[in-house]
Coordinates of C-alpha atoms in Angstrom, one line a residue:
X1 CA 153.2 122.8 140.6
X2 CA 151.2 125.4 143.2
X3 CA 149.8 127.6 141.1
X4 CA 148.6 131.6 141.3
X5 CA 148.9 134.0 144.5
X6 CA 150.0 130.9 146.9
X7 CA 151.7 133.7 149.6
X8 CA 154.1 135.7 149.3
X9 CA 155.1 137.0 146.9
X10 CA 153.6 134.8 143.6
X11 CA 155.2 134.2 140.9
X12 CA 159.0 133.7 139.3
X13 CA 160.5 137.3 140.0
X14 CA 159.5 139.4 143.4
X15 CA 160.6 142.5 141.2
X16 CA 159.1 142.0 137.7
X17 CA 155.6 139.8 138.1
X18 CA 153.7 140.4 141.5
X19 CA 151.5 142.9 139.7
X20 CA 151.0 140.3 137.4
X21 CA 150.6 137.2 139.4
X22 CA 148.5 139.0 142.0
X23 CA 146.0 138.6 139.0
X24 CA 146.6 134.7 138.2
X25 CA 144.0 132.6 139.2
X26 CA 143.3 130.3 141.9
X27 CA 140.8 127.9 140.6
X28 CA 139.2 130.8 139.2
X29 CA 139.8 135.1 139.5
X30 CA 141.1 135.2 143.0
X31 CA 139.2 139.0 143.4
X32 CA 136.3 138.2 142.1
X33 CA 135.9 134.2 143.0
X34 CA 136.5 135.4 146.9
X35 CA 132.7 137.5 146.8
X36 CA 131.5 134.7 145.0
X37 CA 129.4 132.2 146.0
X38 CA 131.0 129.0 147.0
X39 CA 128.6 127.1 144.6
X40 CA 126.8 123.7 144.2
X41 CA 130.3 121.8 143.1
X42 CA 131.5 123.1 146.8
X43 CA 128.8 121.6 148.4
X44 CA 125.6 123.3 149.9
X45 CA 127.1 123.1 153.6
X46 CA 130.2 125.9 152.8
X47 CA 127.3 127.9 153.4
X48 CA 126.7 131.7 151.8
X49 CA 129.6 133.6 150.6
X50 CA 133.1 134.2 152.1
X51 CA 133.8 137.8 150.7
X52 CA 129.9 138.5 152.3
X53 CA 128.8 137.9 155.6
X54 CA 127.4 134.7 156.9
X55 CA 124.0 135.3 158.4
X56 CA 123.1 133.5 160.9
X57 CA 120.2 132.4 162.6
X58 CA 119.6 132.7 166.5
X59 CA 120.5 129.3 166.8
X60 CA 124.1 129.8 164.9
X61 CA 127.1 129.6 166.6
X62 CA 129.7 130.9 164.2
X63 CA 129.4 134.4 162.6
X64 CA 132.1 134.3 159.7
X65 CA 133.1 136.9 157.4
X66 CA 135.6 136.9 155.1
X67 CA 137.2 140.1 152.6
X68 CA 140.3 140.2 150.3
X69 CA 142.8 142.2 151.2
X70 CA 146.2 144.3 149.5
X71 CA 148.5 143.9 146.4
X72 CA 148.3 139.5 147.2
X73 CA 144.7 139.4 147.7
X74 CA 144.8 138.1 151.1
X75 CA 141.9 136.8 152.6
X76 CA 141.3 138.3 156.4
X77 CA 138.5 136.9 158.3
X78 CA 136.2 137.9 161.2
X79 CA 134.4 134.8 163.9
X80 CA 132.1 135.7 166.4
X81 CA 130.2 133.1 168.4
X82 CA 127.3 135.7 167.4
X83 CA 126.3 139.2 166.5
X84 CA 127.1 141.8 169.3
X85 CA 129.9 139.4 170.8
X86 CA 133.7 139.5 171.0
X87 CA 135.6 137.9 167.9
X88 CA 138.7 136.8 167.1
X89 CA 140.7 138.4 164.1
X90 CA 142.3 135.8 161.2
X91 CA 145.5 137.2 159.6
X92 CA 144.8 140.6 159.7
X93 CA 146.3 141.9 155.6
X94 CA 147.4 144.9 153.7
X95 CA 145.3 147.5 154.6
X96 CA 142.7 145.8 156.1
X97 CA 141.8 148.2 158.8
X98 CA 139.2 150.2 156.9
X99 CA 136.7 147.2 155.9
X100 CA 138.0 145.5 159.2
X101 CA 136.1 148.5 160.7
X102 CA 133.4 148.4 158.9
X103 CA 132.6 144.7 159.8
X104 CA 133.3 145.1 163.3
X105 CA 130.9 148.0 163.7
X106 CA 128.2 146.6 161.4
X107 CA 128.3 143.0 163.6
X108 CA 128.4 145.1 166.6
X109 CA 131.5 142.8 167.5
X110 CA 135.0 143.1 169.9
X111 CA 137.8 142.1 168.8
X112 CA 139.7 139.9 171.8
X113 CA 142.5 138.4 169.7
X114 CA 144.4 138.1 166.4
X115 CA 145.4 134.3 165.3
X116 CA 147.4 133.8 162.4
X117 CA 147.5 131.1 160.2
X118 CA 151.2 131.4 159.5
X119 CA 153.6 134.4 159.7
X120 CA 154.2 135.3 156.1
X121 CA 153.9 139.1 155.3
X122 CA 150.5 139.2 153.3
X123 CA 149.2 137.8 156.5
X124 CA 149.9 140.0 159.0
X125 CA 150.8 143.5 157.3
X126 CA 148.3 145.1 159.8
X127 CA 148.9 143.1 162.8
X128 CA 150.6 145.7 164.9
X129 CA 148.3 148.4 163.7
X130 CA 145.1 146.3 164.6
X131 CA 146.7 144.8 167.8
X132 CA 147.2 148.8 168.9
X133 CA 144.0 149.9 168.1
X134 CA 142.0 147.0 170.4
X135 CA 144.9 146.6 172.4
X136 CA 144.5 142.8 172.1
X137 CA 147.6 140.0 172.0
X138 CA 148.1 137.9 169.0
X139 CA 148.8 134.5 168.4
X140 CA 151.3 132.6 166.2
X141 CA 152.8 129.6 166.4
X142 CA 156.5 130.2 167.6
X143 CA 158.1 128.0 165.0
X144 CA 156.9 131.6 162.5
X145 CA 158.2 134.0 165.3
X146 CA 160.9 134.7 163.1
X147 CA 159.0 136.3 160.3
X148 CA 157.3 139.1 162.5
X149 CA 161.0 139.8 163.7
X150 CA 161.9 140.6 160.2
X151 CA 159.5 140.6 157.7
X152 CA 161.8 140.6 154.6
X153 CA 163.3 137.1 155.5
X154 CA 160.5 135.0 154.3
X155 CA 161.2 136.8 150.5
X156 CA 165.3 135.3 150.5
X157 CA 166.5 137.1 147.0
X158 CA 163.6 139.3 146.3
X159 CA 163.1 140.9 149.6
X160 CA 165.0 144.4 148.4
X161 CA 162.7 144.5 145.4
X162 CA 159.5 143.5 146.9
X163 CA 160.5 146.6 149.6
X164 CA 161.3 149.1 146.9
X165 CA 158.0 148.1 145.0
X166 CA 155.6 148.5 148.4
X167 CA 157.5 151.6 150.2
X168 CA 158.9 149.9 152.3
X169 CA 157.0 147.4 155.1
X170 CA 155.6 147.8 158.7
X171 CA 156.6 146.5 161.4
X172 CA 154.6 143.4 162.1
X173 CA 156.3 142.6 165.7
X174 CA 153.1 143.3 168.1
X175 CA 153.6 144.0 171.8
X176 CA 152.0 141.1 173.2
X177 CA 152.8 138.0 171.1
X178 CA 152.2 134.6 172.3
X179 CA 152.7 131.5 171.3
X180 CA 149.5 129.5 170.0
X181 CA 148.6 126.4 171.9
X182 CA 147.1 123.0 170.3
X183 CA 143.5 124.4 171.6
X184 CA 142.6 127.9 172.4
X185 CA 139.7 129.3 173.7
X186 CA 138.5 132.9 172.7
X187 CA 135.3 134.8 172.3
X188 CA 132.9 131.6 173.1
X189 CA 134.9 130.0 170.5
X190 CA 136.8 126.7 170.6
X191 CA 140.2 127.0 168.0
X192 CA 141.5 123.7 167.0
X193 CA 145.1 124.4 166.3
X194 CA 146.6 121.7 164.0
X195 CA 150.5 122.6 163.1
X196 CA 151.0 121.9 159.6
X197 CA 154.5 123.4 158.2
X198 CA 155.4 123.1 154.7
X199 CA 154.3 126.6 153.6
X200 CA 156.6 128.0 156.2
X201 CA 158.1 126.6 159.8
X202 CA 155.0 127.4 161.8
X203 CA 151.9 127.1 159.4
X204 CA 149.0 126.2 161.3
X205 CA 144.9 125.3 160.2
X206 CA 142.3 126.3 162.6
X207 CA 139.0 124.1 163.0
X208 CA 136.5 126.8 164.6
X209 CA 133.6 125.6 166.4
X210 CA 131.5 127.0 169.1
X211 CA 132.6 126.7 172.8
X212 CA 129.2 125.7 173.6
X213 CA 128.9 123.1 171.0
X214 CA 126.0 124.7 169.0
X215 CA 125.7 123.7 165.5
X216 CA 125.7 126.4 162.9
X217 CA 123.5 127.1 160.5
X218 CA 124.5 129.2 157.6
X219 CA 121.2 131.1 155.7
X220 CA 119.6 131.3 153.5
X221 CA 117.9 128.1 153.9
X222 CA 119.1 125.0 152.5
X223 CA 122.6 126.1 152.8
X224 CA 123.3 123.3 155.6
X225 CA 124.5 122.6 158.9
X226 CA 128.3 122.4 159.9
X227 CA 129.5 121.9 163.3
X228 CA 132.9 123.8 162.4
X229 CA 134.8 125.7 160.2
X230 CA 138.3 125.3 159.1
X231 CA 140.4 128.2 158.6
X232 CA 143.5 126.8 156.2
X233 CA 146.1 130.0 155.6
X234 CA 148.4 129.1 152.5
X235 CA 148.4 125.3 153.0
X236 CA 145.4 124.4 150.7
X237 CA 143.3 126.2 148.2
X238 CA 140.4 125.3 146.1
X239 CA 142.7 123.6 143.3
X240 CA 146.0 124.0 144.8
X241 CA 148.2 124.0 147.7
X242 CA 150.6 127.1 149.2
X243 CA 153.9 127.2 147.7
X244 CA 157.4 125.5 149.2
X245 CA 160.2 127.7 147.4
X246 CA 160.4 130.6 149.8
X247 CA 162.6 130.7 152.8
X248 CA 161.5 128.2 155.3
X249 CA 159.6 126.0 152.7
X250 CA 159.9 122.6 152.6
X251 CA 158.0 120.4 149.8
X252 CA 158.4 117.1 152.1
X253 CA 156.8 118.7 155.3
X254 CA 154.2 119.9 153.2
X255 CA 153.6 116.5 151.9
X256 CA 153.6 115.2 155.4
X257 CA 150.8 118.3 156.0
X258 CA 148.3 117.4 153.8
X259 CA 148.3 113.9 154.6
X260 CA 147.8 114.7 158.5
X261 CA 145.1 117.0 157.2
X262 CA 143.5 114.3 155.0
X263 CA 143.4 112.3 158.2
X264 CA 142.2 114.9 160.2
X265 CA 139.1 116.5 158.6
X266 CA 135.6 115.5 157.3
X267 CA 134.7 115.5 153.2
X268 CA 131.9 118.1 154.6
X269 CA 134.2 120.5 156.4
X270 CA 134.0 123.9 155.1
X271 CA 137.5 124.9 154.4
X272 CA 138.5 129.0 154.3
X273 CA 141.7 129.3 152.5
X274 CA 144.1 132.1 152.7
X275 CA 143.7 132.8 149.2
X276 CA 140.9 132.6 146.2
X277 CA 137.6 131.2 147.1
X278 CA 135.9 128.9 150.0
X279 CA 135.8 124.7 149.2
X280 CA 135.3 121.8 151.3
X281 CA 137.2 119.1 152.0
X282 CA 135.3 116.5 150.0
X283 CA 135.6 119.0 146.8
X284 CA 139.7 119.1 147.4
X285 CA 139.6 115.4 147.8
X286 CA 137.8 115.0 144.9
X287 CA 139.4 117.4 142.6
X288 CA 143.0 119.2 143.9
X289 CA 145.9 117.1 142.5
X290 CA 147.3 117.1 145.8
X291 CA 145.0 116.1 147.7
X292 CA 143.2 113.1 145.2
X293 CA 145.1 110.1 146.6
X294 CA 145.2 111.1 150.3
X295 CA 143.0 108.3 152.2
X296 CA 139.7 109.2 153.9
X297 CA 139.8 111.1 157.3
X298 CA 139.6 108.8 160.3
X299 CA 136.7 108.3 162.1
X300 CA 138.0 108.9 165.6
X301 CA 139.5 112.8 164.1
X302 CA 138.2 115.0 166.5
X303 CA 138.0 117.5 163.2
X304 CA 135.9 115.0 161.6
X305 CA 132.9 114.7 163.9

């Protein structure tokens, strides 16, 4: 079974073990393994650290940084083509704005979108507030629409406990909401969208690569080159998978998910998961029980080049 802080909300009972399953692990502490470093068993191409920046060199295309966010430990991420450029905004989480600031104004970056993985509500707590303040549209795929229309629906039994236990939830409905395409362009970066449902109706991963076709190269030295990134939301983990027992689950399209993935994406592809710590493809082929017996990705994948 998915294990640990999977989405929203973890565990058997909304009302009596989020605090505790926030806490489970993913693979290893989810809080602590998110600032770690990725690690040799990852491979050396994930590159530096998710919860730190990833410095780049003037040759780099993709500026990631990742940070764990609210009472799930969300993971929110930042990519910019480069420092002092625009970037687009990954599920913006629970009170996220004040280190969302801080990475923004440290990178010298503008924000020109928000694109969510999937519309669950540890993904998007602070869509509307962070859509406001850079008055900037979001994007989610529309088969997830449903979820920023009312929050509480994706929790089925425990959404009255979950809402007594957090004071209640924001509105996560943002102005301008649009409908994210198979490819999207934004901030010199070229988004991938590959629609993956399972985890909920409208779960999508994002392969990021640069618009201009740069490789990247993550520092320090010796960390490797990628030509992409690939942003996962709740449908894989390093050791795991996102859970199918919430409204709008479904174990079979799930199933169906990871093998299109499999087929889809490199062994060397950096993956950034929604949750816990940054892997690789080859790692979660090697070594995630759902993922051992899926067959190699195919050579004509435009992921896997």
């Amino acid at each position: 079974m998915p294990v640990g802080v999977l989405g929203p909300p973890t565990g058997a009972s909304v009302g009596a073990s989020v605090g505790a399953s926030v806490g489970a692990s993913v693979g290893a502490s989810v809080g602590a393994s998110v600032g770690a470093s990725v690690g040799a068993s990852v491979g050396a191409r994930v590159g530096a650290r998710v919860g730190a920046s990833v410095k780049m060199s003037e040759e780099v295309c993709v500026l990631t940084e990742g940070f764990v966010t609210g009472i799930w430990s969300e993971n929110t991420y930042v990519l910019a083509a480069h420092p002092g450029a625009e970037c687009v905004i990954i599920d913006p989480g629970q009170d996220c704005l004040p280190r969302l600031t801080e990475v923004l104004a440290r990178h010298r970056l503008l924000p020109t979108a928000v694109v969510l993985t999937h519309g669950h509500l540890d993904h998007v707590w602070s869509l509307v507030e962070v859509c406001q303040i850079h008055r900037i549209p979001a994007y989610c795929h529309e088969a997830d629409h449903w979820l920023l229309r009312d929050p509480l629906a994706g929790f089925g039994e425990g959404a009255t406990a979950l809402a007594a236990m957090v004071g209640g939830v924001p509105d996560v409905l943002p102005a301008d909401l649009r409908a994210l395409p198979e490819q999207l362009t934004l901030a010199g970066l070229l988004l991938d969208v590959l629609h993956t449902p399972g985890h909920t109706p409208g779960s999508c991963v994002l392969t990021c690569r640069s618009a201009a076709g740069v490789a990247a190269r993550a520092e320090p030295a010796g960390a490797g080159v990628v030509d992409a990134v690939l942003v996962s939301g709740d449908l894989i983990f390093a050791g795991s998978i996102g859970r199918t027992d919430l409204p709008g689950g479904n174990p079979g399209a799930m199933s169906a998910s990871l093998r299109l993935l499999g087929s889809h994406v490199a062994d060397d592809m950096p993956i950034l998961p929604g949750h816990g710590p940054a892997t690789s493809m080859g790692a979660e082929r090697r070594t995630n029980p759902f993922l051992r017996d899926l067959p190699p990705a195919r050579s004509d994948s435009a992921e896997s080049r």
